[in-house]
Amino acid sequence: MKRTIPFSPKANVPKLPKLDIVHDFEQYHSVNKKYYPNPITAKRANQFNNKSRAKPIEILGKLQRKQKPLLKETSTVIHWFRNDLRIHDNLALYKCVELYQHLKQKNANAKLYAIYVINEDDWRAHMDSGWQLSFTLEALKNLQKSLAELHIPLLVWKFDDFKNSLSNSKEFVAFFKEKCLDLTSGEPVAITANIKYQTDELYRDIRLLEHDDRLQLKLYHDSCIVAPGLLTTGKGTVYSVFTPWYKKWVLYLNKHKENSSGICHLYEIKPAKYNEKFELEPFDYSLPDEFVKYIPKSQWSLPEASEAAALSLLDEFLQTKSSKYNNAKDMLSLDGTSGLSVYISTGMISTRFIVNQASQASNGQIMATALKDNSSIQNFIKEVAWRDFYKHCMCNWPYTSMEIPYRLDTLDIEWENDPVVFEKWCIGNTGIPVVDAIMRKLLYTGYINNRSRMITASFLSKNLLVDWRWGERWFRKHLIDCDLSSNIGGWGFCSSTGIDAQPYFRVFNMDLQAKKYDPEMKFIKKWIPELPNSEGRRSKDYPDPLVDLRDSRERALEVYKSAM
């Protein structure tokens, strides 16, 4: 059922324009059966754990190891851009250029292309954010111009078989093969790409690797600084707790340190005119209204979607803000974070480069001897490590990207799942000021900091007893910087259903969170201007609280305890 979002500040509140959006809230309640008619069950998910079902990352690795050498007729190389929309320190792009230069020595007519493939059904099935899709398209335009300076054409292909097929389907594989071989008039082609770790994307690559010797897909680990599977416990198992994993991550980086000026090896291609003949053909694609119509028209606009902007932002952060990161990153009214998250999730800047630059600012020490003594920059690096950790976990527990929690026993939690309560949480109308301010900011800007995400996730899953997956989908659809593994990891942590989660009896106190992270109420008053200035007074324009915080905490403890 579609409803118009009812939140609209009164006329005496000029700062926030009216939200007049017709929105289908029911889409967040369950898996999209159109794309996933037979969603995975707990029993099938557990097959990954007991090794009766192979994990997609393992299947992919075996197929890669079985790949045959390039056919001698190969004279065309393609880099397939995914969530790696950059030239600087892009491993698969580097390997693509390297291979092209090798082929060029044998065949002067060798060709080098770059591609990006649009599948709107993937976006619908995965509930991709309109904010992020808009940003990605702008990034593609800028990337195409940057590649043009290297005489590398970026071709944007759109797949649509009018059957709602995802990119892991045989229909997509047939389309992709045809498009690639059209470029070569049927001759063999080599394709490089960086691996995406979501289950759908891994199965897509598995299909492509199984398909045709004329289509050689070479895949690389690029979005993780340390590739999944390399860090294991003494028993050879994958870590499910962050701290020991993080310590081993640091040890690994220090052991494989590139040189005194950098902790990680970077992959740089040399400026050159790679194709002799080149003509820039801007792609003609506009994002359909369905993907952006729920985004309000407001004074907030997208960040600059360029690689240069990402590099500049990192430099600005390290120069002016990083020393205050420990104290500022959680404050709701401060711009205390790096602002790099959207550039990381779309791959416009590499985490290797970020860690290199940050480690130099920390005199090469990426972690203190005792974690509690981590400096601001070292904790910033630690936040980058969390991204690796959650990707490693998603590879080892692939069902976590298939709408099943890491802790299978938490499927027995008896959520209340009141749809009206959920809607009020979504639009920032719960009567709890710190929650509402955060949710309104998300609606208007597509971004909230990590502390804000933890506060609102805890409130939804614990105080309101709404299935955390409803909120995870809402975030996925509304965050400009959404990274699925981190989003699921964060929600799992706050709802006590995920990897290395907080204990179920930890329930954030909303009043204390507000006092600690918005002590002067600057943030709350900005986003809830209808609140009265005097303490202890309620406004007729602002709703009463949906729940009593103490009573709802006790109810959550009872429900969780009975299930766990």
XYZ file of C-alpha atoms in Angstrom:
564
model
C 0.000 0.000 0.000
C 1.334 3.426 -0.925
C 0.972 6.329 1.460
C 1.942 9.969 1.369
C 4.543 10.736 4.022
C 2.543 12.865 6.478
C 5.419 14.770 8.065
C 5.208 18.411 7.093
C 6.439 21.194 9.381
C 4.020 23.984 10.092
C 4.180 27.224 8.187
C 6.021 28.852 11.082
C 8.939 26.479 10.480
C 10.616 27.804 7.327
C 13.843 25.817 7.392
C 12.543 22.462 6.160
C 10.438 22.187 2.996
C 7.384 19.960 3.065
C 7.957 16.279 2.355
C 5.312 15.381 -0.192
C 6.276 11.867 -1.192
C 4.093 8.908 -2.015
C 5.945 5.920 -0.631
C 5.356 2.183 -0.526
C 6.404 1.225 2.991
C 5.401 -2.404 2.579
C 8.353 -3.053 0.272
C 10.592 -3.019 3.363
C 8.662 -5.735 5.182
C 9.994 -8.768 3.327
C 12.160 -10.115 0.518
C 11.025 -9.080 -2.960
C 9.293 -12.261 -4.168
C 9.343 -11.100 -7.769
C 13.112 -11.471 -7.818
C 13.514 -14.035 -5.053
C 10.466 -16.351 -5.266
C 12.221 -18.997 -3.156
C 14.201 -17.111 -0.501
C 16.805 -19.023 1.422
C 15.700 -20.728 4.630
C 17.629 -21.160 7.873
C 18.155 -24.836 7.028
C 19.654 -24.021 3.647
C 21.698 -21.193 5.142
C 23.173 -23.595 7.678
C 24.422 -25.775 4.816
C 27.111 -23.153 4.254
C 28.139 -23.589 7.898
C 28.249 -27.389 7.920
C 30.034 -27.445 4.543
C 27.344 -29.439 2.768
C 26.991 -26.507 0.372
C 29.967 -24.740 -1.192
C 30.306 -21.023 -0.594
C 30.243 -18.926 -3.775
C 33.645 -17.363 -3.020
C 35.099 -20.887 -2.872
C 33.466 -21.910 -6.150
C 34.767 -18.745 -7.766
C 38.297 -19.418 -6.538
C 38.290 -22.968 -7.923
C 37.089 -21.776 -11.322
C 39.769 -19.086 -11.401
C 42.479 -21.635 -10.674
C 41.224 -23.797 -13.547
C 41.328 -20.981 -16.104
C 43.235 -21.758 -19.260
C 45.869 -19.425 -20.741
C 44.674 -16.690 -23.063
C 43.868 -17.870 -26.558
C 46.585 -16.717 -28.938
C 44.064 -14.892 -31.123
C 43.161 -12.531 -28.257
C 43.823 -8.914 -29.182
C 41.127 -7.061 -27.223
C 41.132 -6.322 -23.510
C 38.233 -4.859 -21.530
C 38.090 -3.531 -17.986
C 34.636 -3.972 -16.497
C 33.986 -1.172 -14.011
C 31.700 -2.081 -11.114
C 32.044 -0.376 -7.738
C 35.577 0.788 -8.594
C 34.896 4.033 -10.433
C 38.449 5.351 -10.448
C 41.723 5.245 -12.349
C 44.106 5.785 -9.414
C 45.111 2.533 -7.623
C 42.619 0.258 -9.359
C 44.055 -3.282 -9.377
C 41.940 -4.820 -12.160
C 42.330 -1.731 -14.361
C 46.090 -1.875 -13.798
C 46.131 -5.553 -14.799
C 44.004 -4.743 -17.846
C 46.435 -2.108 -19.083
C 49.364 -4.397 -18.335
C 47.799 -7.181 -20.398
C 46.937 -4.771 -23.214
C 50.541 -3.577 -23.393
C 51.689 -7.193 -23.589
C 49.277 -7.933 -26.441
C 50.220 -4.694 -28.186
C 53.784 -5.944 -28.529
C 52.477 -8.880 -30.544
C 49.666 -7.147 -32.389
C 49.758 -3.458 -33.230
C 45.980 -3.513 -33.700
C 45.254 -4.567 -30.114
C 42.367 -2.689 -28.518
C 41.616 -1.538 -24.967
C 38.088 -0.746 -23.761
C 36.314 -0.036 -20.500
C 32.670 -0.895 -19.867
C 29.965 -0.344 -17.275
C 26.750 -2.377 -17.333
C 23.389 -1.100 -16.118
C 20.704 -3.538 -15.015
C 17.761 -1.725 -13.480
C 16.341 -5.003 -12.197
C 19.468 -5.448 -10.074
C 18.802 -2.020 -8.592
C 15.172 -2.879 -7.860
C 15.961 -6.287 -6.375
C 18.774 -4.929 -4.204
C 16.828 -1.798 -3.199
C 19.713 0.414 -4.297
C 19.539 3.989 -3.081
C 18.389 6.676 -5.490
C 20.903 8.988 -3.844
C 23.706 6.551 -4.605
C 22.501 5.770 -8.136
C 22.381 9.494 -8.949
C 25.878 9.920 -7.554
C 27.134 6.893 -9.511
C 25.847 8.222 -12.828
C 27.577 11.538 -12.231
C 30.728 9.626 -11.338
C 30.491 7.665 -14.593
C 30.326 10.876 -16.607
C 33.449 12.207 -14.901
C 35.222 8.851 -15.209
C 34.470 8.737 -18.919
C 36.119 12.139 -19.361
C 39.186 11.058 -17.372
C 39.525 7.861 -19.385
C 39.189 9.873 -22.590
C 42.429 11.648 -21.714
C 44.056 8.191 -21.818
C 42.281 7.326 -25.088
C 40.333 4.575 -23.337
C 36.659 4.561 -24.346
C 34.142 3.868 -21.568
C 31.100 2.105 -23.006
C 27.894 2.013 -20.947
C 25.646 -0.935 -21.750
C 22.089 -1.430 -20.545
C 20.715 -4.920 -20.040
C 16.959 -5.454 -20.111
C 15.355 -8.654 -21.352
C 11.918 -7.532 -20.082
C 11.760 -10.652 -17.900
C 13.021 -9.061 -14.649
C 16.269 -11.012 -15.010
C 19.105 -10.279 -12.611
C 22.746 -10.228 -13.636
C 23.308 -13.699 -12.199
C 20.916 -15.135 -14.780
C 21.732 -17.078 -17.925
C 19.986 -14.308 -19.878
C 22.476 -11.741 -18.630
C 25.412 -14.027 -19.405
C 24.170 -14.443 -22.979
C 23.754 -10.667 -23.330
C 27.194 -9.966 -21.887
C 28.895 -12.509 -24.130
C 27.187 -11.100 -27.207
C 28.133 -7.491 -26.396
C 31.772 -8.357 -25.715
C 32.202 -10.501 -28.796
C 30.528 -7.826 -30.933
C 33.484 -5.585 -30.093
C 35.901 -8.175 -31.451
C 33.842 -9.517 -34.363
C 33.730 -12.872 -32.597
C 37.416 -13.063 -31.706
C 38.460 -13.980 -28.130
C 38.439 -11.205 -25.541
C 40.030 -10.837 -22.093
C 38.043 -9.020 -19.400
C 39.336 -7.798 -16.038
C 37.128 -6.884 -13.110
C 37.316 -6.394 -9.373
C 35.274 -8.824 -7.299
C 32.071 -7.749 -5.581
C 31.382 -9.947 -2.563
C 27.581 -9.956 -2.454
C 26.145 -13.392 -3.203
C 24.233 -12.377 -6.343
C 27.332 -10.812 -7.852
C 29.525 -13.815 -6.995
C 27.068 -16.186 -8.700
C 27.034 -13.883 -11.730
C 30.812 -14.187 -12.039
C 30.606 -17.948 -11.527
C 28.236 -18.229 -14.486
C 30.540 -16.119 -16.629
C 33.602 -18.189 -15.724
C 31.758 -21.366 -16.649
C 30.579 -20.043 -19.982
C 32.934 -19.721 -22.952
C 36.696 -19.936 -23.521
C 36.438 -16.983 -25.917
C 35.379 -14.850 -22.931
C 38.174 -14.890 -20.360
C 37.173 -13.124 -17.157
C 40.076 -12.318 -14.839
C 38.970 -11.280 -11.348
C 40.867 -9.455 -8.607
C 40.476 -8.591 -4.929
C 40.524 -4.818 -4.832
C 37.907 -3.440 -2.440
C 39.512 -5.264 0.497
C 43.008 -4.268 1.565
C 43.568 -7.861 2.702
C 41.766 -10.414 0.541
C 39.058 -12.558 2.183
C 40.347 -15.882 3.466
C 43.901 -14.762 4.202
C 43.342 -14.054 7.904
C 42.386 -17.091 9.952
C 42.490 -18.222 13.565
C 45.028 -20.699 14.906
C 42.544 -23.447 14.030
C 42.314 -22.221 10.448
C 38.785 -20.856 10.785
C 37.477 -17.437 9.828
C 37.266 -14.854 12.593
C 33.798 -13.877 13.782
C 35.079 -11.377 16.359
C 36.555 -8.096 15.193
C 39.322 -7.340 17.710
C 41.526 -10.437 17.178
C 40.865 -10.203 13.442
C 41.885 -6.520 13.488
C 45.143 -7.276 15.283
C 45.995 -9.903 12.688
C 44.994 -7.475 9.910
C 47.513 -4.972 11.288
C 50.185 -7.665 11.596
C 49.568 -8.714 8.000
C 49.905 -5.161 6.701
C 53.074 -4.543 8.678
C 54.570 -7.832 7.495
C 53.802 -7.040 3.849
C 54.637 -3.360 4.148
C 55.562 -1.869 0.795
C 58.239 0.572 1.922
C 58.918 3.313 4.425
C 56.558 5.700 2.629
C 53.546 3.416 2.352
C 51.942 0.476 4.101
C 50.187 -0.869 0.976
C 51.315 -1.384 -2.599
C 49.459 0.888 -5.013
C 48.659 0.060 -8.630
C 49.183 3.045 -10.900
C 48.866 3.141 -14.665
C 51.087 5.526 -16.579
C 49.540 8.472 -18.417
C 49.518 7.607 -22.122
C 47.354 7.530 -25.239
C 46.557 3.838 -25.152
C 44.387 3.550 -28.272
C 45.673 5.345 -31.355
C 42.179 5.931 -32.693
C 39.747 7.362 -30.189
C 36.474 9.252 -30.201
C 34.547 10.233 -27.080
C 30.914 9.151 -27.225
C 29.063 10.353 -24.114
C 26.525 7.809 -22.945
C 22.873 8.650 -23.214
C 21.139 7.377 -20.096
C 18.902 9.077 -17.572
C 17.884 7.568 -14.283
C 14.171 6.658 -14.420
C 11.948 8.614 -12.065
C 11.058 5.512 -10.026
C 14.560 5.488 -8.533
C 14.554 9.097 -7.366
C 10.939 10.172 -6.883
C 11.072 9.464 -3.145
C 14.032 11.797 -2.689
C 12.787 15.219 -1.551
C 13.616 18.358 -3.441
C 15.683 20.371 -1.009
C 18.706 22.612 -0.705
C 20.965 19.605 -0.126
C 22.703 18.391 -3.247
C 24.968 15.511 -4.201
C 28.671 15.742 -3.363
C 30.979 16.273 -6.321
C 31.224 12.838 -7.939
C 34.818 12.840 -9.106
C 38.011 11.063 -8.188
C 39.711 14.417 -7.743
C 37.080 15.437 -5.180
C 37.675 12.237 -3.205
C 41.434 12.756 -3.115
C 40.994 16.387 -2.107
C 38.567 15.423 0.668
C 41.021 12.903 2.099
C 43.802 15.483 2.078
C 41.552 18.054 3.769
C 40.533 15.550 6.443
C 44.113 14.559 7.256
C 45.252 18.159 7.328
C 42.441 19.748 9.332
C 40.120 17.230 11.013
C 41.876 13.928 11.669
C 43.497 14.965 14.955
C 40.019 15.540 16.439
C 38.447 12.402 14.986
C 38.157 10.460 18.262
C 36.074 13.176 19.875
C 34.233 14.576 16.856
C 33.192 11.531 14.814
C 30.176 10.680 17.001
C 28.887 14.193 17.621
C 25.579 14.714 15.837
C 25.916 18.436 15.173
C 29.528 18.329 14.016
C 30.944 17.430 10.635
C 33.549 15.293 12.360
C 33.857 12.395 9.945
C 36.014 12.233 6.834
C 33.058 12.414 4.434
C 34.713 9.718 2.334
C 32.146 6.955 2.798
C 30.252 7.563 -0.456
C 33.539 7.647 -2.379
C 34.647 4.385 -0.773
C 31.372 2.547 -1.391
C 31.350 3.551 -5.069
C 35.064 2.865 -5.402
C 36.099 6.392 -6.300
C 38.992 6.148 -3.876
C 40.843 3.022 -2.766
C 41.095 2.039 0.881
C 44.745 1.108 0.231
C 45.480 4.706 -0.651
C 43.510 5.964 2.357
C 45.485 3.747 4.750
C 48.779 4.744 3.113
C 48.068 8.440 3.526
C 46.728 8.032 7.046
C 49.672 5.869 8.137
C 52.102 8.530 6.930
C 50.233 11.056 9.065
C 50.640 8.617 11.965
C 54.404 8.131 11.459
C 53.812 4.689 9.994
C 52.115 3.332 13.137
C 48.656 2.129 12.166
C 47.756 0.767 15.618
C 48.860 1.559 19.151
C 50.325 -1.165 21.357
C 47.136 -1.061 23.414
C 43.951 -0.446 21.413
C 42.623 1.955 24.032
C 45.602 4.191 23.241
C 44.833 4.451 19.529
C 45.232 8.009 18.282
C 42.515 9.666 16.230
C 44.228 8.721 12.964
C 44.773 5.154 14.146
C 41.091 4.845 14.982
C 40.265 6.264 11.559
C 42.346 3.450 10.040
C 40.515 1.027 12.320
C 37.208 2.183 10.832
C 38.584 1.325 7.378
C 39.500 -2.112 8.750
C 35.867 -2.679 9.788
C 34.943 -2.506 6.096
C 37.358 -5.334 5.312
C 36.089 -7.344 8.277
C 32.462 -7.220 7.206
C 33.353 -8.192 3.626
C 35.416 -11.124 4.896
C 32.447 -12.228 6.994
C 29.984 -11.910 4.110
C 32.198 -14.187 2.020
C 32.352 -16.808 4.766
C 28.678 -16.531 5.769
C 27.094 -15.727 2.389
C 23.545 -16.044 3.685
C 24.055 -12.736 5.493
C 23.629 -11.016 2.118
C 20.484 -13.097 1.525
C 18.263 -11.600 4.256
C 19.242 -14.166 6.924
C 21.030 -13.060 10.140
C 24.426 -14.464 11.088
C 22.928 -15.767 14.327
C 20.339 -18.211 13.037
C 18.820 -18.636 16.500
C 17.641 -15.020 16.419
C 15.147 -15.960 13.708
C 12.996 -17.069 16.670
C 12.657 -13.528 18.019
C 8.966 -12.623 18.093
C 9.052 -9.172 16.544
C 5.974 -7.007 16.989
C 6.395 -5.524 13.503
C 3.743 -2.838 13.775
C 3.679 -1.241 10.289
C 2.384 2.097 11.598
C 5.164 2.270 14.181
C 7.707 1.436 11.463
C 6.427 4.235 9.231
C 6.707 6.735 12.048
C 10.303 5.631 12.614
C 11.038 6.023 8.904
C 9.804 9.587 8.672
C 11.079 10.798 12.047
C 7.789 11.063 13.872
C 8.266 8.777 16.900
C 8.166 11.451 19.572
C 11.762 10.672 20.582
C 13.649 13.809 19.471
C 17.121 12.324 18.892
C 15.669 9.511 16.771
C 13.388 11.795 14.786
C 16.109 14.351 14.086
C 18.389 11.652 12.709
C 15.698 10.060 10.546
C 14.646 13.417 9.111
C 18.230 14.231 8.241
C 18.482 10.890 6.435
C 15.332 11.658 4.439
C 16.541 15.099 3.405
C 20.245 14.427 2.786
C 20.842 10.700 2.256
C 23.527 10.673 4.943
C 23.860 10.219 8.715
C 27.005 9.362 10.651
C 27.693 5.982 12.239
C 26.587 7.027 15.733
C 23.262 8.135 14.243
C 22.861 4.755 12.554
C 23.521 2.935 15.812
C 21.036 5.063 17.767
C 18.179 4.611 15.312
C 18.909 0.919 14.673
C 18.896 0.161 18.393
C 15.647 2.064 18.881
C 13.860 0.257 16.033
C 14.984 -3.258 16.869
C 14.948 -3.048 20.667
C 12.512 -0.358 21.841
C 10.027 -0.791 18.985
C 10.649 -4.529 18.434
C 10.537 -4.186 14.662
C 12.527 -6.746 12.676
C 15.940 -5.195 12.047
C 15.732 -6.243 8.389
C 12.965 -3.708 7.804
C 15.296 -0.966 8.958
C 18.281 -2.363 7.082
C 16.283 -2.202 3.856
C 15.180 1.371 4.639
C 18.797 2.406 5.139
C 19.823 0.570 1.992
C 17.240 2.501 -0.012
C 18.040 5.907 1.500
C 21.774 6.074 2.240
C 23.984 7.644 -0.393
C 26.965 5.692 0.946
C 25.384 2.286 1.534
C 27.769 -0.660 1.459
C 25.757 -3.849 1.904
C 28.242 -5.741 4.065
C 28.744 -2.777 6.407
C 25.026 -1.983 6.510
C 24.122 -5.557 7.418
C 27.036 -5.726 9.843
C 25.967 -2.556 11.600
C 22.342 -3.597 11.895
C 23.389 -7.051 13.105
C 25.537 -5.423 15.786
C 22.813 -3.100 17.079
C 20.024 -5.695 16.971
C 22.214 -8.390 18.593
C 21.570 -10.729 15.651
C 24.803 -10.339 13.716
C 28.538 -10.958 13.734
C 30.368 -9.765 16.864
C 27.132 -8.154 18.021
C 26.493 -6.352 21.259
C 24.762 -8.540 23.895
C 20.984 -8.554 23.653
C 20.596 -6.843 27.027
C 22.426 -3.749 25.821
C 19.737 -1.271 24.813
C 20.751 2.295 24.044
C 19.224 4.885 26.338
C 17.945 7.518 23.927
C 18.039 10.327 26.490
C 21.664 9.584 27.382
C 22.635 9.298 23.716
C 21.142 12.729 23.046
C 22.866 14.313 26.050
C 26.225 12.808 25.168
C 26.272 13.378 21.419
C 24.090 16.489 21.115
C 24.563 18.191 24.509
C 23.405 21.633 23.357
C 20.585 20.189 21.217
C 21.888 21.997 18.147
C 21.280 18.986 15.931
C 17.859 18.161 17.348
C 16.602 21.736 17.102
C 17.849 22.026 13.524
C 15.868 19.015 12.360
C 12.882 19.343 14.699
C 12.294 23.090 14.696
C 8.754 22.623 16.042
C 10.167 21.617 19.457
C 9.608 24.345 22.081
C 12.661 26.174 23.381
C 11.749 25.610 27.014
C 12.681 22.295 28.583
C 9.896 20.148 29.958
C 7.273 21.524 27.567
C 5.663 19.524 24.771
C 4.655 21.086 21.495
C 1.217 20.550 20.001
C 3.014 20.227 16.654
C 5.231 17.377 17.859
C 3.907 13.890 18.728
C 3.993 12.152 22.080
C 6.532 9.302 22.351
C 5.478 6.047 20.712
C 6.851 4.094 23.667
C 8.072 4.611 27.188
C 11.835 4.079 26.998
C 12.126 2.142 30.251
C 9.084 -0.065 29.661
C 10.078 -0.810 26.064
C 13.561 -1.781 27.197
C 12.152 -4.298 29.671
C 9.823 -5.707 27.031
C 12.752 -6.112 24.594
C 14.796 -7.986 27.182
C 11.943 -10.420 27.760
C 11.392 -11.046 24.043
C 15.078 -11.489 23.268
C 15.719 -13.698 26.284
C 12.885 -16.048 25.379
C 14.323 -16.518 21.875
C 18.038 -16.704 22.725
